[in-house]
mmCIF file of C-alpha atoms and ligand atoms in Angstrom:
data_model
loop_
_atom_site.group_PDB
_atom_site.id
_atom_site.type_symbol
_atom_site.label_atom_id
_atom_site.label_comp_id
_atom_site.label_asym_id
_atom_site.label_seq_id
_atom_site.Cartn_x
_atom_site.Cartn_y
_atom_site.Cartn_z
ATOM 1 C CA UNK W 251 12.000 0.839 3.679
ATOM 2 C CA UNK W 252 10.379 3.859 2.002
ATOM 3 C CA UNK W 253 13.602 5.836 2.552
ATOM 4 C CA UNK W 254 15.520 3.105 0.628
ATOM 5 C CA UNK W 255 12.882 3.071 -2.114
ATOM 6 C CA UNK W 256 13.194 6.854 -2.428
ATOM 7 C CA UNK W 257 16.946 6.445 -2.834
ATOM 8 C CA UNK W 258 16.338 4.098 -5.716
ATOM 9 C CA UNK W 259 14.005 6.678 -7.203
ATOM 10 C CA UNK W 260 16.938 9.159 -7.127
ATOM 11 C CA UNK W 261 15.844 11.111 -4.019
ATOM 12 C CA UNK W 262 18.716 11.880 -1.663
ATOM 13 C CA UNK W 263 18.513 13.493 1.840
ATOM 14 C CA UNK W 264 15.119 11.965 2.740
ATOM 15 C CA UNK W 265 14.751 11.461 6.522
ATOM 16 C CA UNK W 266 12.617 8.793 8.149
ATOM 17 C CA UNK W 267 10.313 10.047 10.905
ATOM 18 C CA UNK W 268 7.865 7.995 12.944
ATOM 19 C CA UNK W 269 5.024 9.000 10.635
ATOM 20 C CA UNK W 270 6.746 8.697 7.293
ATOM 21 C CA UNK W 271 9.632 10.213 5.391
ATOM 22 C CA UNK W 272 10.435 13.931 5.170
ATOM 23 C CA UNK W 273 12.200 15.203 2.062
ATOM 24 C CA UNK W 274 12.654 18.453 0.187
ATOM 25 C CA UNK W 275 11.768 17.757 -3.380
ATOM 26 C CA UNK W 276 11.872 19.519 -6.675
ATOM 27 C CA UNK W 277 8.791 19.294 -8.807
ATOM 28 C CA UNK W 278 10.447 16.638 -10.969
ATOM 29 C CA UNK W 279 11.324 14.600 -7.859
ATOM 30 C CA UNK W 280 7.733 14.888 -6.640
ATOM 31 C CA UNK W 281 6.567 13.409 -9.944
ATOM 32 C CA UNK W 282 9.100 10.639 -9.678
ATOM 33 C CA UNK W 283 7.884 9.647 -6.211
ATOM 34 C CA UNK W 284 4.162 9.897 -6.953
ATOM 35 C CA UNK W 285 4.604 7.818 -10.111
ATOM 36 C CA UNK W 286 7.434 5.491 -9.110
ATOM 37 C CA UNK W 287 6.867 4.571 -5.469
ATOM 38 C CA UNK W 288 5.153 1.321 -4.597
ATOM 39 C CA UNK W 289 5.639 1.674 -0.806
ATOM 40 C CA UNK W 290 4.413 5.235 -0.089
ATOM 41 C CA UNK W 291 0.760 5.837 0.990
ATOM 42 C CA UNK W 292 0.592 9.473 0.039
ATOM 43 C CA UNK W 293 2.706 12.429 -0.964
ATOM 44 C CA UNK W 294 1.802 15.580 0.954
ATOM 45 C CA UNK W 295 3.202 19.059 0.828
ATOM 46 C CA UNK W 296 2.714 20.990 4.112
ATOM 47 C CA UNK W 297 1.147 24.425 3.570
ATOM 48 C CA UNK W 298 0.822 25.638 7.167
ATOM 49 C CA UNK W 299 1.697 24.488 10.669
ATOM 50 C CA UNK W 300 0.265 26.151 13.834
ATOM 51 C CA UNK W 301 -0.788 25.641 17.452
ATOM 52 C CA UNK W 302 -4.454 24.559 17.362
ATOM 53 C CA UNK W 303 -6.143 24.356 20.766
ATOM 54 C CA UNK W 304 -9.664 24.744 19.311
ATOM 55 C CA UNK W 305 -11.784 24.897 16.128
ATOM 56 C CA UNK W 306 -11.929 28.693 16.059
ATOM 57 C CA UNK W 307 -8.112 28.884 15.942
ATOM 58 C CA UNK W 308 -8.160 26.238 13.189
ATOM 59 C CA UNK W 309 -10.677 28.306 11.165
ATOM 60 C CA UNK W 310 -8.817 31.552 11.612
ATOM 61 C CA UNK W 311 -5.379 30.080 10.687
ATOM 62 C CA UNK W 312 -6.820 28.278 7.709
ATOM 63 C CA UNK W 313 -8.348 31.521 6.474
ATOM 64 C CA UNK W 314 -4.834 32.953 6.110
ATOM 65 C CA UNK W 315 -4.049 30.714 3.137
ATOM 66 C CA UNK W 316 -4.600 31.788 -0.394
ATOM 67 C CA UNK W 317 -7.159 29.119 -1.246
ATOM 68 C CA UNK W 318 -8.358 30.794 -4.374
ATOM 69 C CA UNK W 319 -4.990 30.063 -5.929
ATOM 70 C CA UNK W 320 -5.005 26.435 -4.867
ATOM 71 C CA UNK W 321 -8.639 25.445 -5.744
ATOM 72 C CA UNK W 322 -9.125 27.214 -9.030
ATOM 73 C CA UNK W 323 -12.486 28.137 -10.742
ATOM 74 C CA UNK W 324 -14.460 25.040 -11.690
ATOM 75 C CA UNK W 325 -12.354 22.694 -9.501
ATOM 76 C CA UNK W 326 -13.722 20.483 -6.778
ATOM 77 C CA UNK W 327 -11.930 19.632 -3.485
ATOM 78 C CA UNK W 328 -12.043 17.391 -0.470
ATOM 79 C CA UNK W 329 -10.606 17.617 3.004
ATOM 80 C CA UNK W 330 -9.583 14.631 5.139
ATOM 81 C CA UNK W 331 -8.497 14.939 8.702
ATOM 82 C CA UNK W 332 -6.845 12.969 11.476
ATOM 83 C CA UNK W 333 -6.851 14.133 15.110
ATOM 84 C CA UNK W 334 -4.840 12.497 17.891
ATOM 85 C CA UNK W 335 -4.051 13.368 21.528
ATOM 86 C CA UNK W 336 -5.588 16.849 21.162
ATOM 87 C CA UNK W 337 -8.318 19.170 22.623
ATOM 88 C CA UNK W 338 -10.178 18.756 19.400
ATOM 89 C CA UNK W 339 -11.357 15.141 19.351
ATOM 90 C CA UNK W 340 -13.495 14.754 16.252
ATOM 91 C CA UNK W 341 -11.632 14.481 13.007
ATOM 92 C CA UNK W 342 -14.802 14.937 10.951
ATOM 93 C CA UNK W 343 -15.603 18.160 12.722
ATOM 94 C CA UNK W 344 -12.022 19.403 12.211
ATOM 95 C CA UNK W 345 -12.276 18.583 8.495
ATOM 96 C CA UNK W 346 -15.600 20.463 8.358
ATOM 97 C CA UNK W 347 -14.003 23.627 9.948
ATOM 98 C CA UNK W 348 -11.138 23.529 7.399
ATOM 99 C CA UNK W 349 -13.637 23.044 4.606
ATOM 100 C CA UNK W 350 -15.618 26.068 5.899
ATOM 101 C CA UNK W 351 -12.417 28.247 5.907
ATOM 102 C CA UNK W 352 -11.629 27.164 2.306
ATOM 103 C CA UNK W 353 -15.179 27.850 1.047
ATOM 104 C CA UNK W 354 -15.408 31.247 2.830
ATOM 105 C CA UNK W 355 -12.013 32.489 1.552
ATOM 106 C CA UNK W 356 -12.894 31.541 -2.032
ATOM 107 C CA UNK W 357 -16.476 32.911 -1.848
ATOM 108 C CA UNK W 358 -15.088 36.236 -0.529
ATOM 109 C CA UNK W 359 -12.603 36.374 -3.361
ATOM 110 C CA UNK W 360 -14.521 35.002 -6.315
ATOM 111 C CA UNK W 361 -18.130 35.460 -5.208
ATOM 112 C CA UNK W 362 -18.900 31.757 -5.735
ATOM 113 C CA UNK W 363 -18.521 28.655 -3.600
ATOM 114 C CA UNK W 364 -16.245 25.770 -4.791
ATOM 115 C CA UNK W 365 -17.898 22.327 -4.757
ATOM 116 C CA UNK W 366 -16.818 19.457 -2.551
ATOM 117 C CA UNK W 367 -16.521 16.086 -4.277
ATOM 118 C CA UNK W 368 -16.003 13.218 -1.859
ATOM 119 C CA UNK W 369 -15.117 10.533 -4.529
ATOM 120 C CA UNK W 370 -12.984 12.132 -7.152
ATOM 121 C CA UNK W 371 -11.997 15.638 -6.227
ATOM 122 C CA UNK W 372 -9.512 17.731 -8.206
ATOM 123 C CA UNK W 373 -7.710 19.013 -5.140
ATOM 124 C CA UNK W 374 -7.291 17.079 -1.863
ATOM 125 C CA UNK W 375 -6.289 18.629 1.419
ATOM 126 C CA UNK W 376 -5.133 16.857 4.539
ATOM 127 C CA UNK W 377 -5.390 18.161 8.081
ATOM 128 C CA UNK W 378 -3.393 16.450 10.799
ATOM 129 C CA UNK W 379 -3.763 17.596 14.422
ATOM 130 C CA UNK W 380 -1.401 15.963 16.941
ATOM 131 C CA UNK W 381 -0.992 17.250 20.486
ATOM 132 C CA UNK W 382 -2.860 20.467 19.493
ATOM 133 C CA UNK W 383 -0.489 21.225 16.658
ATOM 134 C CA UNK W 384 -2.093 21.357 13.211
ATOM 135 C CA UNK W 385 -0.538 20.761 9.834
ATOM 136 C CA UNK W 386 -2.500 21.449 6.684
ATOM 137 C CA UNK W 387 -1.108 19.773 3.609
ATOM 138 C CA UNK W 388 -1.827 19.490 -0.086
ATOM 139 C CA UNK W 389 -1.912 16.094 -1.738
ATOM 140 C CA UNK W 390 0.376 15.667 -4.732
ATOM 141 C CA UNK W 391 -0.736 12.030 -5.088
ATOM 142 C CA UNK W 392 -4.299 11.357 -6.065
ATOM 143 C CA UNK W 393 -5.340 10.285 -2.596
ATOM 144 C CA UNK W 394 -3.965 7.101 -1.172
ATOM 145 C CA UNK W 395 -1.373 5.528 -3.479
ATOM 146 C CA UNK W 396 -2.131 1.958 -2.633
ATOM 147 C CA UNK W 397 -5.173 2.237 -4.857
ATOM 148 C CA UNK W 398 -3.274 1.210 -7.942
ATOM 149 C CA UNK W 399 -6.244 0.847 -10.269
ATOM 150 C CA UNK W 400 -6.056 -2.856 -11.047
ATOM 151 C CA UNK W 401 -8.451 -4.066 -8.369
ATOM 152 C CA UNK W 402 -12.083 -4.876 -9.227
ATOM 153 C CA UNK W 403 -14.649 -6.005 -6.730
ATOM 154 C CA UNK W 404 -12.917 -6.582 -3.342
ATOM 155 C CA UNK W 405 -12.787 -10.070 -1.831
ATOM 156 C CA UNK W 406 -12.625 -10.534 1.918
ATOM 157 C CA UNK W 407 -9.430 -9.236 3.656
ATOM 158 C CA UNK W 408 -7.421 -8.062 0.713
ATOM 159 C CA UNK W 409 -3.983 -6.908 1.549
ATOM 160 C CA UNK W 410 -3.080 -3.210 1.045
ATOM 161 C CA UNK W 411 -1.087 -2.963 -2.130
ATOM 162 C CA UNK W 412 1.750 -1.013 -0.674
ATOM 163 C CA UNK W 413 1.976 -3.460 2.164
ATOM 164 C CA UNK W 414 2.246 -6.300 -0.336
ATOM 165 C CA UNK W 415 5.062 -4.353 -2.047
ATOM 166 C CA UNK W 416 6.748 -3.943 1.321
ATOM 167 C CA UNK W 417 6.572 -7.673 1.980
ATOM 168 C CA UNK W 418 8.238 -8.358 -1.381
ATOM 169 C CA UNK W 419 11.089 -6.041 -0.421
ATOM 170 C CA UNK W 420 11.368 -7.691 2.996
ATOM 171 C CA UNK W 421 11.635 -11.063 1.304
ATOM 172 C CA UNK W 422 14.476 -9.682 -0.907
ATOM 173 C CA UNK W 423 12.990 -11.434 -3.889
ATOM 174 C CA UNK W 424 15.254 -11.306 -6.960
ATOM 175 C CA UNK W 425 13.299 -11.842 -10.155
ATOM 176 C CA UNK W 426 16.131 -10.515 -12.340
ATOM 177 C CA UNK W 427 19.605 -12.026 -11.872
ATOM 178 C CA UNK W 428 18.615 -15.137 -9.963
ATOM 179 C CA UNK W 429 15.173 -15.320 -11.570
ATOM 180 C CA UNK W 430 13.707 -16.763 -8.406
ATOM 181 C CA UNK W 431 10.131 -18.128 -8.861
ATOM 182 C CA UNK W 432 7.523 -16.409 -6.645
ATOM 183 C CA UNK W 433 4.517 -18.262 -5.203
ATOM 184 C CA UNK W 434 1.569 -17.283 -3.032
ATOM 185 C CA UNK W 435 -0.475 -20.282 -1.859
ATOM 186 C CA UNK W 436 -3.111 -18.146 -0.141
ATOM 187 C CA UNK W 437 -3.380 -15.607 -2.975
ATOM 188 C CA UNK W 438 -6.938 -14.320 -2.377
ATOM 189 C CA UNK W 439 -7.525 -11.489 -4.848
ATOM 190 C CA UNK W 440 -3.905 -11.761 -5.982
ATOM 191 C CA UNK W 441 -2.469 -8.517 -4.415
ATOM 192 C CA UNK W 442 0.928 -10.072 -3.687
ATOM 193 C CA UNK W 443 1.105 -11.685 -7.160
ATOM 194 C CA UNK W 444 0.045 -8.369 -8.885
ATOM 195 C CA UNK W 445 2.621 -6.389 -6.896
ATOM 196 C CA UNK W 446 5.229 -9.038 -7.689
ATOM 197 C CA UNK W 447 4.401 -8.564 -11.426
ATOM 198 C CA UNK W 448 4.837 -4.828 -11.075
ATOM 199 C CA UNK W 449 8.180 -5.263 -9.384
ATOM 200 C CA UNK W 450 9.470 -7.869 -11.892
ATOM 201 C CA UNK W 451 8.474 -5.696 -14.859
ATOM 202 C CA UNK W 452 9.694 -2.308 -13.405
ATOM 203 C CA UNK W 453 6.152 -1.048 -13.653
ATOM 204 C CA UNK W 454 5.743 2.161 -11.703
ATOM 205 C CA UNK W 455 3.250 2.214 -8.792
ATOM 206 C CA UNK W 456 1.197 4.885 -10.612
ATOM 207 C CA UNK W 457 1.172 3.160 -13.985
ATOM 208 C CA UNK W 458 -2.504 2.094 -13.852
ATOM 209 C CA UNK W 459 -3.797 5.374 -12.591
ATOM 210 C CA UNK W 460 -5.706 7.482 -15.097
ATOM 211 C CA UNK W 461 -4.299 10.654 -13.710
ATOM 212 C CA UNK W 462 -1.962 11.735 -10.984
ATOM 213 C CA UNK W 463 -3.034 14.091 -8.200
ATOM 214 C CA UNK W 464 -0.450 16.738 -9.135
ATOM 215 C CA UNK W 465 -2.015 17.223 -12.579
ATOM 216 C CA UNK W 466 -4.787 19.406 -11.110
ATOM 217 C CA UNK W 467 -2.447 21.662 -9.063
ATOM 218 C CA UNK W 468 -1.511 25.196 -9.974
ATOM 219 C CA UNK W 469 2.224 24.378 -10.167
ATOM 220 C CA UNK W 470 1.648 21.462 -12.582
ATOM 221 C CA UNK W 471 4.268 21.290 -15.325
ATOM 222 C CA UNK W 472 3.062 19.027 -18.114
ATOM 223 C CA UNK W 473 6.385 18.933 -19.925
ATOM 224 C CA UNK W 474 8.308 17.700 -16.877
ATOM 225 C CA UNK W 475 5.647 15.120 -16.130
ATOM 226 C CA UNK W 476 5.741 13.749 -19.686
ATOM 227 C CA UNK W 477 9.538 13.459 -19.451
ATOM 228 C CA UNK W 478 9.391 11.645 -16.035
ATOM 229 C CA UNK W 479 6.676 9.353 -17.255
ATOM 230 C CA UNK W 480 8.531 8.524 -20.514
ATOM 231 C CA UNK W 481 11.728 7.833 -18.574
ATOM 232 C CA UNK W 482 10.004 5.355 -16.209
ATOM 233 C CA UNK W 483 7.886 3.719 -18.830
ATOM 234 C CA UNK W 484 10.926 3.072 -21.076
ATOM 235 C CA UNK W 485 12.286 0.720 -18.313
ATOM 236 C CA UNK W 486 9.198 -1.524 -18.312
ATOM 237 C CA UNK W 487 9.995 -5.099 -19.422
ATOM 238 C CA UNK W 488 7.674 -8.099 -20.211
ATOM 239 C CA UNK W 489 6.866 -10.635 -17.487
ATOM 240 C CA UNK W 490 8.585 -13.941 -17.806
ATOM 241 C CA UNK W 491 5.860 -16.668 -18.081
ATOM 242 C CA UNK W 492 5.823 -18.983 -15.061
ATOM 243 C CA UNK W 493 7.945 -16.675 -12.828
ATOM 244 C CA UNK W 494 4.862 -15.796 -10.727
ATOM 245 C CA UNK W 495 2.038 -18.112 -9.655
ATOM 246 C CA UNK W 496 -0.387 -18.727 -6.893
ATOM 247 C CA UNK W 497 -3.495 -20.580 -5.633
ATOM 248 C CA UNK W 498 -6.353 -20.284 -3.241
ATOM 249 C CA UNK W 499 -8.888 -22.720 -1.892
ATOM 250 C CA UNK W 500 -11.791 -20.322 -2.508
ATOM 251 C CA UNK W 501 -13.299 -20.257 -6.039
ATOM 252 C CA UNK W 502 -14.500 -16.640 -5.640
ATOM 253 C CA UNK W 503 -10.984 -15.555 -4.667
ATOM 254 C CA UNK W 504 -9.483 -17.249 -7.684
ATOM 255 C CA UNK W 505 -12.048 -15.573 -9.983
ATOM 256 C CA UNK W 506 -11.262 -12.231 -8.484
ATOM 257 C CA UNK W 507 -7.471 -12.663 -8.812
ATOM 258 C CA UNK W 508 -7.875 -13.728 -12.429
ATOM 259 C CA UNK W 509 -10.197 -10.771 -13.117
ATOM 260 C CA UNK W 510 -7.614 -8.445 -11.593
ATOM 261 C CA UNK W 511 -4.869 -9.879 -13.833
ATOM 262 C CA UNK W 512 -7.076 -9.446 -16.872
ATOM 263 C CA UNK W 513 -6.814 -5.673 -16.168
ATOM 264 C CA UNK W 514 -3.052 -5.901 -16.536
ATOM 265 C CA UNK W 515 -0.693 -6.964 -19.381
ATOM 266 C CA UNK W 516 0.277 -10.119 -17.401
ATOM 267 C CA UNK W 517 -2.798 -12.325 -17.398
ATOM 268 C CA UNK W 518 -1.268 -14.892 -19.802
ATOM 269 C CA UNK W 519 2.024 -15.129 -17.919
ATOM 270 C CA UNK W 520 0.638 -15.853 -14.418
ATOM 271 C CA UNK W 521 -1.245 -18.893 -13.287
ATOM 272 C CA UNK W 522 -3.736 -18.727 -10.410
ATOM 273 C CA UNK W 523 -5.046 -22.211 -9.415
ATOM 274 C CA UNK W 524 -7.919 -23.361 -7.250
ATOM 275 C CA UNK W 525 -6.388 -25.600 -4.589
ATOM 276 C CA UNK W 526 -5.973 -26.330 -0.895
ATOM 277 C CA UNK W 527 -2.258 -25.988 -0.396
ATOM 278 C CA UNK W 528 -2.292 -29.277 1.508
ATOM 279 C CA UNK W 529 -3.141 -31.087 -1.688
ATOM 280 C CA UNK W 530 -0.546 -29.424 -3.909
ATOM 281 C CA UNK W 531 2.059 -31.897 -5.079
ATOM 282 C CA UNK W 532 4.368 -29.704 -7.118
ATOM 283 C CA UNK W 533 8.046 -29.174 -6.274
ATOM 284 C CA UNK W 534 8.694 -25.658 -5.001
ATOM 285 C CA UNK W 535 12.332 -26.076 -4.266
ATOM 286 C CA UNK W 536 14.221 -22.758 -4.082
ATOM 287 C CA UNK W 537 11.077 -20.623 -4.583
ATOM 288 C CA UNK W 538 10.341 -17.331 -2.830
ATOM 289 C CA UNK W 539 6.997 -17.712 -1.115
ATOM 290 C CA UNK W 540 5.318 -14.453 -0.069
ATOM 291 C CA UNK W 541 1.931 -14.892 1.500
ATOM 292 C CA UNK W 542 -0.707 -13.919 4.046
ATOM 293 C CA UNK W 543 -2.690 -16.835 5.236
ATOM 294 C CA UNK W 544 -6.130 -16.345 6.763
ATOM 295 C CA UNK W 545 -6.156 -13.768 9.607
ATOM 296 C CA UNK W 546 -8.555 -15.188 11.986
ATOM 297 C CA UNK W 547 -9.444 -11.612 12.992
ATOM 298 C CA UNK W 548 -11.257 -10.881 9.760
ATOM 299 C CA UNK W 549 -12.388 -14.375 8.792
ATOM 300 C CA UNK W 550 -14.910 -14.473 11.606
ATOM 301 C CA UNK W 551 -18.513 -13.921 10.574
ATOM 302 C CA UNK W 552 -19.302 -10.282 9.837
ATOM 303 C CA UNK W 553 -15.743 -9.182 10.731
ATOM 304 C CA UNK W 554 -16.148 -10.384 14.317
ATOM 305 C CA UNK W 555 -13.356 -11.939 16.346
ATOM 306 C CA UNK W 556 -13.575 -15.620 15.644
ATOM 307 C CA UNK W 557 -14.529 -18.137 18.265
ATOM 308 C CA UNK W 558 -12.125 -20.513 19.951
ATOM 309 C CA UNK W 559 -12.879 -23.266 17.375
ATOM 310 C CA UNK W 560 -11.830 -21.192 14.459
ATOM 311 C CA UNK W 561 -8.784 -19.969 16.326
ATOM 312 C CA UNK W 562 -7.831 -23.635 16.740
ATOM 313 C CA UNK W 563 -8.429 -24.178 13.087
ATOM 314 C CA UNK W 564 -6.067 -21.345 12.191
ATOM 315 C CA UNK W 565 -3.374 -22.800 14.572
ATOM 316 C CA UNK W 566 -3.736 -26.062 12.714
ATOM 317 C CA UNK W 567 -3.604 -24.317 9.319
ATOM 318 C CA UNK W 568 -0.257 -22.552 10.236
ATOM 319 C CA UNK W 569 1.087 -25.909 11.530
ATOM 320 C CA UNK W 570 0.091 -27.709 8.274
ATOM 321 C CA UNK W 571 1.650 -24.880 6.275
ATOM 322 C CA UNK W 572 4.885 -25.312 8.165
ATOM 323 C CA UNK W 573 4.853 -29.004 7.270
ATOM 324 C CA UNK W 574 4.087 -28.229 3.660
ATOM 325 C CA UNK W 575 7.067 -25.816 3.487
ATOM 326 C CA UNK W 576 9.393 -28.463 4.919
ATOM 327 C CA UNK W 577 8.195 -31.216 2.590
ATOM 328 C CA UNK W 578 7.486 -29.418 -0.691
ATOM 329 C CA UNK W 579 9.615 -26.268 -0.583
ATOM 330 C CA UNK W 580 13.244 -27.155 0.410
ATOM 331 C CA UNK W 581 15.547 -24.205 0.098
ATOM 332 C CA UNK W 582 12.641 -21.748 -0.185
ATOM 333 C CA UNK W 583 12.609 -18.290 1.342
ATOM 334 C CA UNK W 584 9.275 -17.449 2.880
ATOM 335 C CA UNK W 585 7.806 -14.099 3.891
ATOM 336 C CA UNK W 586 4.624 -14.515 5.827
ATOM 337 C CA UNK W 587 2.217 -12.213 7.559
ATOM 338 C CA UNK W 588 0.939 -12.966 11.083
ATOM 339 C CA UNK W 589 -2.106 -11.254 12.426
ATOM 340 C CA UNK W 590 -1.194 -12.306 15.894
ATOM 341 C CA UNK W 591 2.208 -13.392 17.368
ATOM 342 C CA UNK W 592 0.414 -16.429 18.861
ATOM 343 C CA UNK W 593 0.425 -18.091 15.446
ATOM 344 C CA UNK W 594 4.203 -17.686 14.959
ATOM 345 C CA UNK W 595 5.044 -20.688 17.045
ATOM 346 C CA UNK W 596 2.883 -22.914 14.824
ATOM 347 C CA UNK W 597 5.403 -22.515 11.991
ATOM 348 C CA UNK W 598 8.326 -24.854 12.447
ATOM 349 C CA UNK W 599 11.020 -22.426 11.584
ATOM 350 C CA UNK W 600 12.768 -19.525 13.258
ATOM 351 C CA UNK W 601 12.553 -16.178 11.437
ATOM 352 C CA UNK W 602 15.718 -14.712 9.939
ATOM 353 C CA UNK W 603 14.177 -11.177 10.037
ATOM 354 C CA UNK W 604 10.856 -9.469 10.368
ATOM 355 C CA UNK W 605 9.017 -6.240 10.884
ATOM 356 C CA UNK W 606 5.694 -4.816 12.135
ATOM 357 C CA UNK W 607 3.373 -3.417 9.455
ATOM 358 C CA UNK W 608 -0.038 -1.785 9.618
ATOM 359 C CA UNK W 609 -2.675 -3.480 7.520
ATOM 360 C CA UNK W 610 -5.633 -1.073 7.833
ATOM 361 C CA UNK W 611 -6.515 -1.065 11.576
ATOM 362 C CA UNK W 612 -4.672 -4.340 12.222
ATOM 363 C CA UNK W 613 -1.036 -4.293 13.253
ATOM 364 C CA UNK W 614 0.597 -7.406 11.763
ATOM 365 C CA UNK W 615 3.992 -9.076 11.829
ATOM 366 C CA UNK W 616 5.833 -10.054 8.696
ATOM 367 C CA UNK W 617 8.544 -12.672 9.194
ATOM 368 C CA UNK W 618 11.100 -14.122 6.796
ATOM 369 C CA UNK W 619 12.105 -17.782 7.039
ATOM 370 C CA UNK W 620 14.684 -19.871 5.283
ATOM 371 C CA UNK W 621 13.569 -23.425 4.683
ATOM 372 C CA UNK W 622 16.495 -25.839 4.801
ATOM 373 C CA UNK W 623 17.600 -27.251 1.508
ATOM 374 C CA UNK W 624 17.018 -30.980 1.075
ATOM 375 C CA UNK W 625 19.969 -33.111 2.156
ATOM 376 C CA UNK W 626 21.698 -34.746 -0.843
ATOM 377 C CA UNK W 627 21.082 -38.503 -0.826
ATOM 378 C CA UNK W 628 24.093 -40.472 0.465
ATOM 379 C CA UNK W 629 25.515 -42.937 -1.990
HETATM 380 C C1 SAM J 772 -6.026 -13.163 4.161
HETATM 381 S S1 SAM J 772 -6.637 -13.890 2.728
HETATM 382 C C2 SAM J 772 -5.376 -13.502 1.509
HETATM 383 C C3 SAM J 772 -5.649 -12.152 0.906
HETATM 384 C C4 SAM J 772 -4.773 -11.816 -0.286
HETATM 385 N N1 SAM J 772 -3.386 -11.584 0.087
HETATM 386 C C5 SAM J 772 -5.399 -10.611 -1.001
HETATM 387 O O1 SAM J 772 -4.696 -9.589 -1.032
HETATM 388 O O2 SAM J 772 -6.486 -10.687 -1.479
HETATM 389 C C6 SAM J 772 -6.281 -15.583 3.023
HETATM 390 C C7 SAM J 772 -6.720 -16.493 1.867
HETATM 391 O O3 SAM J 772 -6.350 -17.829 2.248
HETATM 392 C C8 SAM J 772 -7.317 -18.693 1.614
HETATM 393 N N2 SAM J 772 -7.207 -19.986 2.193
HETATM 394 C C9 SAM J 772 -7.705 -20.403 3.446
HETATM 395 N N3 SAM J 772 -7.405 -21.725 3.631
HETATM 396 C C10 SAM J 772 -6.669 -22.130 2.535
HETATM 397 C C11 SAM J 772 -6.100 -23.353 2.218
HETATM 398 N N4 SAM J 772 -6.115 -24.434 2.971
HETATM 399 N N5 SAM J 772 -5.410 -23.411 1.049
HETATM 400 C C12 SAM J 772 -5.304 -22.340 0.208
HETATM 401 N N6 SAM J 772 -5.904 -21.197 0.440
HETATM 402 C C13 SAM J 772 -6.600 -21.068 1.605
HETATM 403 C C14 SAM J 772 -8.612 -17.956 1.786
HETATM 404 O O4 SAM J 772 -9.582 -18.442 0.830
HETATM 405 C C15 SAM J 772 -8.186 -16.508 1.616
HETATM 406 O O5 SAM J 772 -8.415 -16.072 0.285
#
């Protein structure tokens, strides 16, 4: 999916791997991806790759890099690390050793230590150790790209923004030529509706961000960035009122979704209602419904696995939703997230396509269904 999105952003020759997409990019192309992508999580440039059986090897190899040219005077930095199937087992310790190497190299060169900033660093480094092979990379995005900048206080179980964007692609929603209405009846904080608004208005994924990660890097080219930004921004169009709408049974969720929309240009064009979907009596014929009903996994008290009673309640909710789709949404196309395959059979329809996606620590299934159109009444 990301490979296809990159093609649309003008990137050719990108190769999908099991961890992401590899591509050789010019600086301008990097700016296009960081600003334009709604699917990518992060854009990383590998700086060094080496065998890494222990922390001493990590430290020594990391010391070879010219850190003083990457973290410049007055700049702060942060290291994040992931370790898997390796001799080194603690990612925090691995991150600490890389941080030590960076600090030591810079102190030796400049006589002063650079500061670490855990919340809003200028320069971010990523260390990935898999099967004792280390890759040190530099972030060109400002950390994880799903943090768009429109979200206020989080509600329970919000969907990751890039996952919401992926669901909209999976649904093949067409807001342009066909002008298909989009609905989310379990909208929570409105992530799917907000991502839908971005898609329907050609708003780049990085549009809300105050600054992009690459702006603090030594190879930053302000002129190229301004050109890329102007080219993307010129394509933004207004949101058609009524095209996108949603509801939720929880008042707090509705308040949060509306507050999120207030941070965007689309608050007046999108309606978010307070309702139990079972009581909705509108006609949603031919809509595209993209939604993630309650998980069960996260709705249990304090994030615990729910008890059998609430599992039964979720089965019932999926069943009721299937009935609602059949009665109220003839001809609709539905993209739904399932936390657990056991709920899939509660929906009355057979999926036309689907894929597994990671939502934080939970692996979830997104399925697309086609609801049958209502039969014309015989004369
Ligand atoms: C997993 S959350 C959705 C999260 C949302 N996609 C987001 O990004 O914030 C599921 C939502 O379904 C809502 N919900 C549960 N039962 C409902 C019902 N019968 N009708 C409408 N909404 C319901 C919950 O209040 C919750 O906000």
